[in-house]
Short mmCIF file of C-alpha atoms in Angstrom, two decimals:
data_model
loop_
_atom_site.label_atom_id
_atom_site.label_comp_id
_atom_site.label_asym_id
_atom_site.label_seq_id
_atom_site.Cartn_x
_atom_site.Cartn_y
_atom_site.Cartn_z
CA UNK L 27 19.33 14.67 -12.73
CA UNK L 28 19.15 17.41 -15.36
CA UNK L 29 20.65 20.88 -15.19
CA UNK L 30 21.31 23.83 -17.46
CA UNK L 31 24.62 25.65 -17.78
CA UNK L 32 24.86 29.36 -17.08
CA UNK L 33 28.10 31.24 -17.73
CA UNK L 34 29.65 34.43 -19.03
CA UNK L 35 31.75 34.19 -22.19
CA UNK L 36 34.38 36.77 -23.17
CA UNK L 37 35.56 37.08 -26.77
CA UNK L 38 39.23 37.74 -27.66
CA UNK L 39 38.32 41.40 -28.22
CA UNK L 40 36.77 41.75 -24.78
CA UNK L 41 33.06 41.58 -25.57
CA UNK L 42 31.05 39.61 -23.01
CA UNK L 43 27.82 37.67 -23.34
CA UNK L 44 25.77 35.62 -20.90
CA UNK L 45 25.03 32.07 -21.99
CA UNK L 46 22.30 29.69 -20.85
CA UNK L 47 21.99 26.17 -22.25
CA UNK L 48 19.06 23.80 -22.54
CA UNK L 49 18.59 21.24 -19.77
CA UNK L 50 20.70 18.10 -20.03
CA UNK L 51 22.03 15.31 -17.88
CA UNK L 52 24.34 16.66 -15.20
CA UNK L 53 27.29 14.51 -16.25
CA UNK L 54 27.03 15.80 -19.83
CA UNK L 55 26.75 19.39 -18.57
CA UNK L 56 30.00 19.02 -16.62
CA UNK L 57 31.83 17.74 -19.70
CA UNK L 58 30.58 20.63 -21.84
CA UNK L 59 31.39 23.21 -19.15
CA UNK L 60 34.90 21.79 -18.80
CA UNK L 61 35.35 22.20 -22.55
CA UNK L 62 34.27 25.83 -22.24
CA UNK L 63 36.78 26.33 -19.43
CA UNK L 64 39.62 25.15 -21.66
CA UNK L 65 39.12 28.20 -23.86
CA UNK L 66 40.12 30.45 -20.95
CA UNK L 67 37.31 32.82 -21.87
CA UNK L 68 34.55 31.80 -19.48
CA UNK L 69 33.69 32.86 -15.96
CA UNK L 70 30.87 32.53 -13.44
CA UNK L 71 29.99 28.98 -14.50
CA UNK L 72 26.92 27.70 -12.66
CA UNK L 73 24.61 24.71 -13.03
CA UNK L 74 20.89 25.14 -12.32
CA UNK L 75 18.24 22.42 -11.98
CA UNK L 76 14.47 22.61 -12.56
CA UNK L 77 13.97 23.80 -8.99
CA UNK L 78 16.46 26.68 -9.46
CA UNK L 79 18.99 25.04 -7.15
CA UNK L 80 22.49 26.11 -8.24
CA UNK L 81 25.88 24.41 -8.09
CA UNK L 82 29.42 25.41 -8.89
CA UNK L 83 31.56 23.07 -10.96
CA UNK L 84 33.23 21.74 -7.83
CA UNK L 85 29.96 21.18 -6.00
CA UNK L 86 28.27 19.44 -8.93
CA UNK L 87 31.21 17.09 -9.45
CA UNK L 88 31.06 16.22 -5.75
CA UNK L 89 27.31 15.63 -6.00
CA UNK L 90 27.70 13.35 -9.03
CA UNK L 91 30.28 11.30 -7.19
CA UNK L 92 27.92 10.94 -4.23
CA UNK L 93 25.02 10.03 -6.52
CA UNK L 94 26.75 6.79 -7.51
CA UNK L 95 26.22 5.53 -3.96
CA UNK L 96 22.57 6.63 -3.96
CA UNK L 97 19.64 5.32 -6.03
CA UNK L 98 19.63 6.98 -9.47
CA UNK L 99 18.40 6.43 -13.04
CA UNK L 100 15.03 5.66 -11.48
CA UNK L 101 11.91 4.48 -13.32
CA UNK L 102 8.64 3.96 -11.44
CA UNK L 103 5.76 1.86 -12.79
CA UNK L 104 2.40 2.00 -10.97
CA UNK L 105 -1.09 0.59 -11.27
CA UNK L 106 -4.24 0.56 -9.19
CA UNK L 107 -7.36 -1.59 -9.31
CA UNK L 108 -10.77 -1.10 -7.69
CA UNK L 109 -13.31 -3.82 -6.87
CA UNK L 110 -16.76 -2.24 -7.10
CA UNK L 111 -18.46 -5.05 -5.16
CA UNK L 112 -16.14 -5.14 -2.15
CA UNK L 113 -15.05 -1.45 -2.33
CA UNK L 114 -11.45 -2.60 -1.92
CA UNK L 115 -8.48 -1.34 -3.91
CA UNK L 116 -5.26 -3.03 -4.90
CA UNK L 117 -2.14 -0.90 -5.42
CA UNK L 118 1.06 -1.95 -7.12
CA UNK L 119 4.37 -0.31 -7.97
CA UNK L 120 7.65 -1.45 -9.49
CA UNK L 121 10.81 0.64 -9.21
CA UNK L 122 13.93 0.11 -11.30
CA UNK L 123 17.07 1.93 -10.19
CA UNK L 124 20.86 1.84 -10.07
CA UNK L 125 23.11 2.12 -7.04
CA UNK L 126 26.83 1.46 -6.56
CA UNK L 127 27.09 0.36 -10.20
CA UNK L 128 24.41 -2.29 -9.72
CA UNK L 129 20.84 -2.49 -11.01
CA UNK L 130 17.86 -3.27 -8.80
CA UNK L 131 14.12 -3.86 -8.99
CA UNK L 132 11.80 -3.10 -6.08
CA UNK L 133 8.25 -4.49 -6.03
CA UNK L 134 5.57 -3.37 -3.60
CA UNK L 135 1.81 -3.73 -3.32
CA UNK L 136 -0.89 -2.88 -0.82
CA UNK L 137 -4.61 -3.37 -0.23
CA UNK L 138 -6.69 -0.38 0.94
CA UNK L 139 -10.37 0.17 1.67
CA UNK L 140 -10.79 3.93 1.86
CA UNK L 141 -11.11 4.66 -1.88
CA UNK L 142 -14.20 4.98 -4.07
CA UNK L 143 -13.12 4.75 -7.72
CA UNK L 144 -10.53 3.17 -9.97
CA UNK L 145 -9.00 6.57 -10.69
CA UNK L 146 -8.44 7.11 -6.97
CA UNK L 147 -6.76 3.71 -6.81
CA UNK L 148 -4.44 4.73 -9.64
CA UNK L 149 -3.46 7.93 -7.81
CA UNK L 150 -2.98 5.99 -4.58
CA UNK L 151 -0.72 3.49 -6.37
CA UNK L 152 1.49 6.31 -7.64
CA UNK L 153 1.60 7.79 -4.14
CA UNK L 154 2.63 4.39 -2.78
CA UNK L 155 5.48 4.36 -5.28
CA UNK L 156 6.62 7.83 -4.23
CA UNK L 157 6.63 6.74 -0.61
CA UNK L 158 8.93 3.88 -1.61
CA UNK L 159 11.21 6.34 -3.41
CA UNK L 160 11.37 8.37 -0.21
CA UNK L 161 12.31 5.25 1.76
CA UNK L 162 15.07 4.54 -0.77
CA UNK L 163 16.46 8.03 -0.32
CA UNK L 164 15.72 9.20 -3.86
CA UNK L 165 15.86 12.98 -4.17
CA UNK L 166 16.69 15.88 -6.49
CA UNK L 167 16.66 14.06 -9.79
CA UNK L 168 14.47 13.43 -12.81
CA UNK L 169 12.26 10.35 -12.47
CA UNK L 170 10.24 8.60 -15.17
CA UNK L 171 6.72 7.77 -13.94
CA UNK L 172 4.98 5.14 -16.06
CA UNK L 173 1.38 3.94 -15.87
CA UNK L 174 -1.59 2.97 -18.02
CA UNK L 175 -3.93 5.58 -16.50
CA UNK L 176 -4.37 8.42 -18.97
CA UNK L 177 -6.51 10.23 -16.39
CA UNK L 178 -3.81 10.34 -13.71
CA UNK L 179 -0.83 11.08 -15.92
CA UNK L 180 -2.54 13.61 -18.16
CA UNK L 181 -4.03 15.42 -15.17
CA UNK L 182 -0.66 15.57 -13.39
CA UNK L 183 1.09 16.82 -16.53
CA UNK L 184 -1.56 19.53 -16.94
CA UNK L 185 -2.82 18.22 -20.29
CA UNK L 186 -6.24 17.35 -18.85
CA UNK L 187 -8.27 19.32 -16.29
CA UNK L 188 -8.94 17.79 -12.88
CA UNK L 189 -12.41 18.78 -11.71
CA UNK L 190 -13.26 15.95 -9.29
CA UNK L 191 -12.60 17.05 -5.70
CA UNK L 192 -11.24 13.66 -4.59
CA UNK L 193 -8.83 13.45 -7.52
CA UNK L 194 -7.73 17.04 -6.95
CA UNK L 195 -6.75 16.11 -3.42
CA UNK L 196 -4.70 13.19 -4.69
CA UNK L 197 -3.03 15.35 -7.35
CA UNK L 198 -2.09 17.91 -4.67
CA UNK L 199 -0.71 15.12 -2.50
CA UNK L 200 1.39 13.78 -5.36
CA UNK L 201 2.75 17.20 -6.32
CA UNK L 202 3.61 18.01 -2.72
CA UNK L 203 5.54 14.76 -2.36
CA UNK L 204 7.42 15.42 -5.62
CA UNK L 205 8.34 18.92 -4.42
CA UNK L 206 9.44 17.65 -1.01
CA UNK L 207 11.77 15.13 -2.66
CA UNK L 208 13.01 17.57 -5.29
CA UNK L 209 11.87 15.17 -8.01
CA UNK L 210 11.22 16.34 -11.56
CA UNK L 211 8.69 13.93 -13.08
CA UNK L 212 8.58 12.71 -16.66
CA UNK L 213 5.14 11.21 -17.29
CA UNK L 214 4.73 8.31 -19.71
CA UNK L 215 1.39 6.66 -20.52
CA UNK L 216 1.69 3.07 -21.75
CA UNK L 217 -0.70 0.27 -22.59
CA UNK L 218 -1.86 -2.06 -19.84
CA UNK L 219 0.20 -4.82 -21.44
CA UNK L 220 3.39 -2.79 -21.04
CA UNK L 221 2.47 -2.15 -17.41
CA UNK L 222 2.06 -5.82 -16.61
CA UNK L 223 4.25 -6.04 -13.51
CA UNK L 224 2.46 -3.27 -11.64
CA UNK L 225 -0.92 -4.54 -12.83
CA UNK L 226 -0.15 -8.02 -11.49
CA UNK L 227 0.91 -6.61 -8.13
CA UNK L 228 -2.34 -4.64 -7.86
CA UNK L 229 -4.35 -7.77 -8.71
CA UNK L 230 -2.43 -9.82 -6.14
CA UNK L 231 -3.15 -7.19 -3.48
CA UNK L 232 -6.89 -7.55 -4.18
CA UNK L 233 -6.50 -11.29 -3.60
CA UNK L 234 -4.82 -10.69 -0.24
CA UNK L 235 -1.32 -11.53 -1.47
CA UNK L 236 1.12 -9.01 0.01
CA UNK L 237 4.45 -8.50 -1.77
CA UNK L 238 7.49 -6.49 -0.75
CA UNK L 239 10.77 -7.39 -2.42
CA UNK L 240 14.00 -5.94 -3.75
CA UNK L 241 16.36 -7.89 -5.98
CA UNK L 242 19.57 -7.21 -7.85
CA UNK L 243 19.22 -7.64 -11.59
CA UNK L 244 21.69 -9.40 -13.84
CA UNK L 245 24.32 -7.12 -15.33
CA UNK L 246 23.33 -8.42 -18.74
#
């Protein structure tokens, strides 16, 4: 979760100025704001996220304490594959996250028949991953979304236009889900090789192999 700090600072001679920081991790923002407080010259300290939700120091500290018991530091990998002959699609997603000071990996795939192109399958795979985040209870934080589809990630980030009607519908669906969950996405395009886990899950789905698993990772 990232927030910015907003506060009013008063100089020893009584001049006041409003201050607004860049966005940073919430825990870091609390530390910096506490340092400001030690000067005895600040007031009206607030923390604001990308959705303009605001917290006081007390409320944000409480939220951070609660976050430890919820999934956080989340990274979502996704991949979709489309079989032109059978018109079937395989979707795969892998989610890494932390909860209660432990690290986990969730793997999920699915086979669907309602899609028409590989790009649609890629969008559907990302949507599958977001549905899994919702089931986990992930909300109001920054999430890294990783895939090998330049089309999907560049369209969602606004770098590329989205003119196909079917893809526009998927993009709207993705953005609505992100807004509903209060998730701020960070998009990262990688090579297919670096997206191997999600790619394998999508391929297994096309072969009729269904996978749903969550495992704790070694602390190492």
